C-alpha atoms as one frame of an Amber mdcrd trajectory, in Angstrom:
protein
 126.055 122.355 162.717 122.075 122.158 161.926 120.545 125.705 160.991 117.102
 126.649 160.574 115.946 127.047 157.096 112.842 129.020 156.697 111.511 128.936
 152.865 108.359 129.771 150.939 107.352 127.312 148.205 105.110 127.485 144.789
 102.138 127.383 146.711 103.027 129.846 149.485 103.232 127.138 152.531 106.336
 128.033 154.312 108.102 125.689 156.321 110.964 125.397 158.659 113.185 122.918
 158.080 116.071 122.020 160.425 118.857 120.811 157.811 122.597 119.911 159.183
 125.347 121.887 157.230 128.981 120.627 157.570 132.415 122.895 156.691 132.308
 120.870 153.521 129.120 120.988 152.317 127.863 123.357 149.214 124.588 124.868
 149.339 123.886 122.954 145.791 124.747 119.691 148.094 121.659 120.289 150.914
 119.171 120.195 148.278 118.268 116.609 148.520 118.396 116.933 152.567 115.710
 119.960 152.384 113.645 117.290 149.658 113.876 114.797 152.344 112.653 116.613
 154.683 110.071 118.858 153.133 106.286 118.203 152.570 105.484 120.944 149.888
 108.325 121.166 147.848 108.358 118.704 144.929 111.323 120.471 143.612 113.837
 123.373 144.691 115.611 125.427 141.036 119.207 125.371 141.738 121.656 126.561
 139.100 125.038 124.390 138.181 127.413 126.339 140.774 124.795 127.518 143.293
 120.974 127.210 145.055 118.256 129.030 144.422 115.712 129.299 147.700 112.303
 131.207 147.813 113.354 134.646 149.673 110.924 137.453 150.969 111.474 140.726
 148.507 110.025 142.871 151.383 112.786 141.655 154.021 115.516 142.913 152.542
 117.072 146.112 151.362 117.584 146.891 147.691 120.704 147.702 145.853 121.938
 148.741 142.224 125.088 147.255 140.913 126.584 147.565 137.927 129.649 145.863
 136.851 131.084 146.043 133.321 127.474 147.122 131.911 126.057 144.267 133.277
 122.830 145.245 135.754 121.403 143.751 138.034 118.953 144.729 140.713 120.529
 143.578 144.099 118.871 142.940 148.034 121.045 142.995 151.177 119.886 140.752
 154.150 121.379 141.386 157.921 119.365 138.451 159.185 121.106 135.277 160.563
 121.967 133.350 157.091 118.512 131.309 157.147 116.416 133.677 159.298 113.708
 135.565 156.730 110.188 136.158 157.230 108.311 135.130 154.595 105.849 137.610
 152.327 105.457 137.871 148.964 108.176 135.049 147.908 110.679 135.194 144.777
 113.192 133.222 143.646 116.733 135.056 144.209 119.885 133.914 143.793 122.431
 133.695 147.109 125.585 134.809 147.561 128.080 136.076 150.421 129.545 139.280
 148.730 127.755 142.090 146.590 129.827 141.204 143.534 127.250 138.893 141.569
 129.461 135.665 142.473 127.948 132.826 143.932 127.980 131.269 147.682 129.053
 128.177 147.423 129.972 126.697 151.212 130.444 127.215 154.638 133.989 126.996
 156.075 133.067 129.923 158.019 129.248 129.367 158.718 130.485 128.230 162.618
 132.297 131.805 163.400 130.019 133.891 161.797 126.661 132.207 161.634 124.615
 135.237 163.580 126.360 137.917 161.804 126.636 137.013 158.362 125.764 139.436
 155.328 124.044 137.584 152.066 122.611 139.243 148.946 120.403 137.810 146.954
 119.893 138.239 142.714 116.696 138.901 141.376 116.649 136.314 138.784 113.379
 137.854 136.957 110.815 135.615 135.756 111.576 132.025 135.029 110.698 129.288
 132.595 111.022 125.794 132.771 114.709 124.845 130.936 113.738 121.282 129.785
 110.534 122.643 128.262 112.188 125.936 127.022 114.709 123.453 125.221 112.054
 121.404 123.525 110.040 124.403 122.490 112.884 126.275 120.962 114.917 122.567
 119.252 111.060 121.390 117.795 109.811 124.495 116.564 112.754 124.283 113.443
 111.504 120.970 112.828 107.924 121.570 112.567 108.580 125.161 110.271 110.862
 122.771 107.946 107.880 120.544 107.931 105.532 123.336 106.740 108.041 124.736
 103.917 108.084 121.022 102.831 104.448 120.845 102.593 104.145 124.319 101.361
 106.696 123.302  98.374 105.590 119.973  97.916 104.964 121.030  93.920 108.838
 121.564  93.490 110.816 118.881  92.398 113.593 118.810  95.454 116.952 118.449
  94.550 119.724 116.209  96.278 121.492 118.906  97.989 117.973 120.516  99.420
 117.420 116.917 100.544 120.392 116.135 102.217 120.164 119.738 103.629 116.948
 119.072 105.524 118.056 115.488 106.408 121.051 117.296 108.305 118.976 119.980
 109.982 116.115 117.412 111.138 118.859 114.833 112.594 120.845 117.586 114.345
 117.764 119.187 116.321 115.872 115.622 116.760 118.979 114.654 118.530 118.759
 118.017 120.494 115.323 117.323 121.877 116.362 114.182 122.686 119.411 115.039
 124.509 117.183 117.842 126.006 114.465 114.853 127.925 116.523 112.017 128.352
 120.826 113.188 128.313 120.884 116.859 129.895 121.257 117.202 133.359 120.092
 120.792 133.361 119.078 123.471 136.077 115.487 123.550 136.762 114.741 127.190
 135.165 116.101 129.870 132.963 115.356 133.239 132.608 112.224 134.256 130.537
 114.306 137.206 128.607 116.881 134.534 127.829 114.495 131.938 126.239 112.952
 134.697 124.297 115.990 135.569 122.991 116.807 131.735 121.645 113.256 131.772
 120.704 114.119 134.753 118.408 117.656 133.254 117.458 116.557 129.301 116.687
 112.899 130.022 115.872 112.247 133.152 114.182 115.981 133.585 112.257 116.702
 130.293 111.849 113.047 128.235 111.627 111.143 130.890 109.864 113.731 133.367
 107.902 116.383 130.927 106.668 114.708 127.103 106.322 112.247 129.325 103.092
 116.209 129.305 101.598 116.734 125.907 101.314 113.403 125.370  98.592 115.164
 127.987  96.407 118.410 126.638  95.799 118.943 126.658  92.193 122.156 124.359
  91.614 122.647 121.163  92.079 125.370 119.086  93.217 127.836 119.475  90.726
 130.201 116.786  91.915 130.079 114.247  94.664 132.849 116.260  96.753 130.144
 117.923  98.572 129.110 114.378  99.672 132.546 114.318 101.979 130.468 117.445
 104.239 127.429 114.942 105.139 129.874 112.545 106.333 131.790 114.506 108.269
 128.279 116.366 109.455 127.414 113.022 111.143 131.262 111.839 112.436 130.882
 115.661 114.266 127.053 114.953 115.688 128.533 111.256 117.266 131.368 113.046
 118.654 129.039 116.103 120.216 126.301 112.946 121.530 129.545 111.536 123.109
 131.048 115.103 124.818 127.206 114.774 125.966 127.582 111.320 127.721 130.543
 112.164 129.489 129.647 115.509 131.159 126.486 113.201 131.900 128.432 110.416
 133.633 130.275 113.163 135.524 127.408 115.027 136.946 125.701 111.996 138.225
 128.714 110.309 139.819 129.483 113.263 141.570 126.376 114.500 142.546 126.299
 117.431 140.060 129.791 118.453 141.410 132.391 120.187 138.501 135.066 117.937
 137.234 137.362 118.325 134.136 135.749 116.268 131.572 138.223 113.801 130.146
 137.758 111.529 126.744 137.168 112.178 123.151 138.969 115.705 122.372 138.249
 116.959 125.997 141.767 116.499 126.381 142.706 119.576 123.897 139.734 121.997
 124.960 137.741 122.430 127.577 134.356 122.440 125.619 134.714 119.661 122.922
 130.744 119.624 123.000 130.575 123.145 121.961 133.408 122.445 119.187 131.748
 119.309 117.685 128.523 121.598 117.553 130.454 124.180 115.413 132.013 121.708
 113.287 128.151 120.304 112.209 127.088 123.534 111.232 129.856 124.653 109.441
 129.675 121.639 107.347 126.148 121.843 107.071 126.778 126.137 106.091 129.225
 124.508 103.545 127.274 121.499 101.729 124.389 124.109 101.414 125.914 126.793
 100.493 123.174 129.530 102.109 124.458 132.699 103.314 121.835 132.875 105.661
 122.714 129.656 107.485 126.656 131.119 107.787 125.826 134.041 109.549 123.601
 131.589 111.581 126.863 129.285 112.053 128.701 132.401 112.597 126.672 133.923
 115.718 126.484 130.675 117.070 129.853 129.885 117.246 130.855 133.354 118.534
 128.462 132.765 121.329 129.791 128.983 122.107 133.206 130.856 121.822 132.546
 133.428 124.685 130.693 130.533 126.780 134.041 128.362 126.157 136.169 131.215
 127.670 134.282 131.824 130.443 134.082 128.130 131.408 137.718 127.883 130.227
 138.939 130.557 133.482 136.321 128.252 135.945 138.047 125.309 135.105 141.858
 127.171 135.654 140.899 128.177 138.956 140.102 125.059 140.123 142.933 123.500
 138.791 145.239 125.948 141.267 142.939 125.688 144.064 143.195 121.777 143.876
 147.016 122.510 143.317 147.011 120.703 139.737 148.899 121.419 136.465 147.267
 123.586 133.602 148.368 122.089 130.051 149.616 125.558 128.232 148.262 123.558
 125.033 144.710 122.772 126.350 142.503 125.399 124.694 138.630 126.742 125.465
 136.995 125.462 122.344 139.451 125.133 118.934 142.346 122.675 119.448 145.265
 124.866 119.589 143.627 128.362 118.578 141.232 129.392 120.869
């Protein structure tokens, strides 16, 4: 069926756009066709499992939900599924049931096209996500950078050496993953990139980097030297969880697939493990409590991220009526 889609772009030139929708299709999937079709908009933020579209605040009526101390300010639109007026445009998240889950398709959109209840998310104010990753993957690099220059009198020992090699290589290969590997949504949330900003920048770049000049032993045998290798077997095998979940987004049009290849066939995030694994090697060659408890919040976070992505990928294993391996795990082989 072809609906009328009435949205409000960057510059606040609406237009009306005419898109077909089939049973099938997912709102992340008409995207390109509103592109296509649309002389203002360059670009349209969409998140992994949903669409973002520019939505009129002052059409629709506001709600509070809260759900497991998680709050959220929430709007309630009677319209016809595309019919809005357009005043005072934000970007708002869609979905077909007050319960902060995302609309996905239409296999009803023909019986109840006029009559349909959406809400939309206020998603707050966004920031660019390639640029937000760059800012918050460089910023380590170039405070490293200054502490080298601000040391440069002291005498630097192998193990600070090696220990800067490691933490350069791992977030130059994060920026580059960031421009030319990621396949990321459009924007994030501003509170969430300060929040990295504070966690990568400020602890990591600024607090604990000033450790690494005032390491007072040296290597006292070459065992140590078996943590660098196995630093840079785990940053090839995290570039590599990278390339697949690549491959898989672009064959199938940013469409969710169980990743298969390199460990993906014990967890369900082998990028997130291989990540781990380099800073707990680099937490044990350097031997600075401060980049543990770095390794440590990082990991729990990756951990609750696995989990979450862990249930996704369950469900639609039943709903495509495949088996679940009882021994495939979220993040650690066999443990978690």
């Amino acid at each position: 069926m072809s609906v009328l889609i009435k949205a409000v772009n960057y510059t606040e030139k609406d237009e009306k756009l005419n898109i077909t929708i089939s049973e099938n299709d997912r709102i992340i999937d008409i995207r390109k066709s509103i592109l296509s079709k649309s002389v203002y908009f360059s670009k349209m933020s969409y998140n992994r499992i949903g669409f973002f579209i520019y939505v009129p605040k002052k059409s629709l009526i506001e709600y509070e939900k809260t759900q497991k101390n998680y709050s959220r300010k929430v709007y309630r639109s009677e319209n016809n599924v595309f019919n809005l007026k357009e005043n005072y445009p934000e970007k708002l998240k869609l979905s077909n049931k007050n319960d902060l889950k995302v609309f996905e398709s239409y296999p009803y959109i023909k019986q109840n096209s006029e009559k349909l209840i959406l809400y939309y998310y206020d998603l707050g104010i966004q920031i660019n996500t390639p640029i937000a990753n760059v800012i918050e993957y460089s910023f380590p690099i170039i405070i490293l950078i200054f502490y080298i220059y601000k040391y440069r009198n002291i005498k630097l020992k192998n193990i600070q050496i090696w220990t800067i090699i490691m933490i350069i290589f791992h977030y130059l290969k994060r920026v580059f993953e960031s421009i030319f590997i990621h396949i990321q949504i459009n924007t994030m949330e501003l509170k969430m990139f300060l929040i990295e900003c504070l966690y990568y920048i400020i602890y990591f770049g600024l607090f604990t980097q000033k450790y690494i000049f005032t390491i007072e032993k040296d290597l006292d045998n070459n065992a140590k030297y078996i943590f660098i290798l196995l630093f840079f077997i785990s940053e090839i095998n995290n570039y590599h969880c990278h390339i697949i979940l690549r491959k898989i987004r672009l064959e199938n049009k940013n469409k969710r697939e169980i990743p298969k290849g390199n460990i993906f066939g014990y967890v369900y995030c082998a990028n997130y493990f291989w990540e781990i694994c380099s800073w707990i090697f680099i937490s044990l060659f350097s031997s600075i409590k401060s980049i543990y408890f770095f390794t440590l919040i990082g990991s729990i976070v990756m951990s609750l991220w696995a989990l979450e992505k862990q249930n996704f990928y369950k469900k639609m294993i039943l709903k495509n009526h495949d088996k679940i391996s009882s021994n495939k795990m979220a993040i650690i082989p066999f443990i978690i």
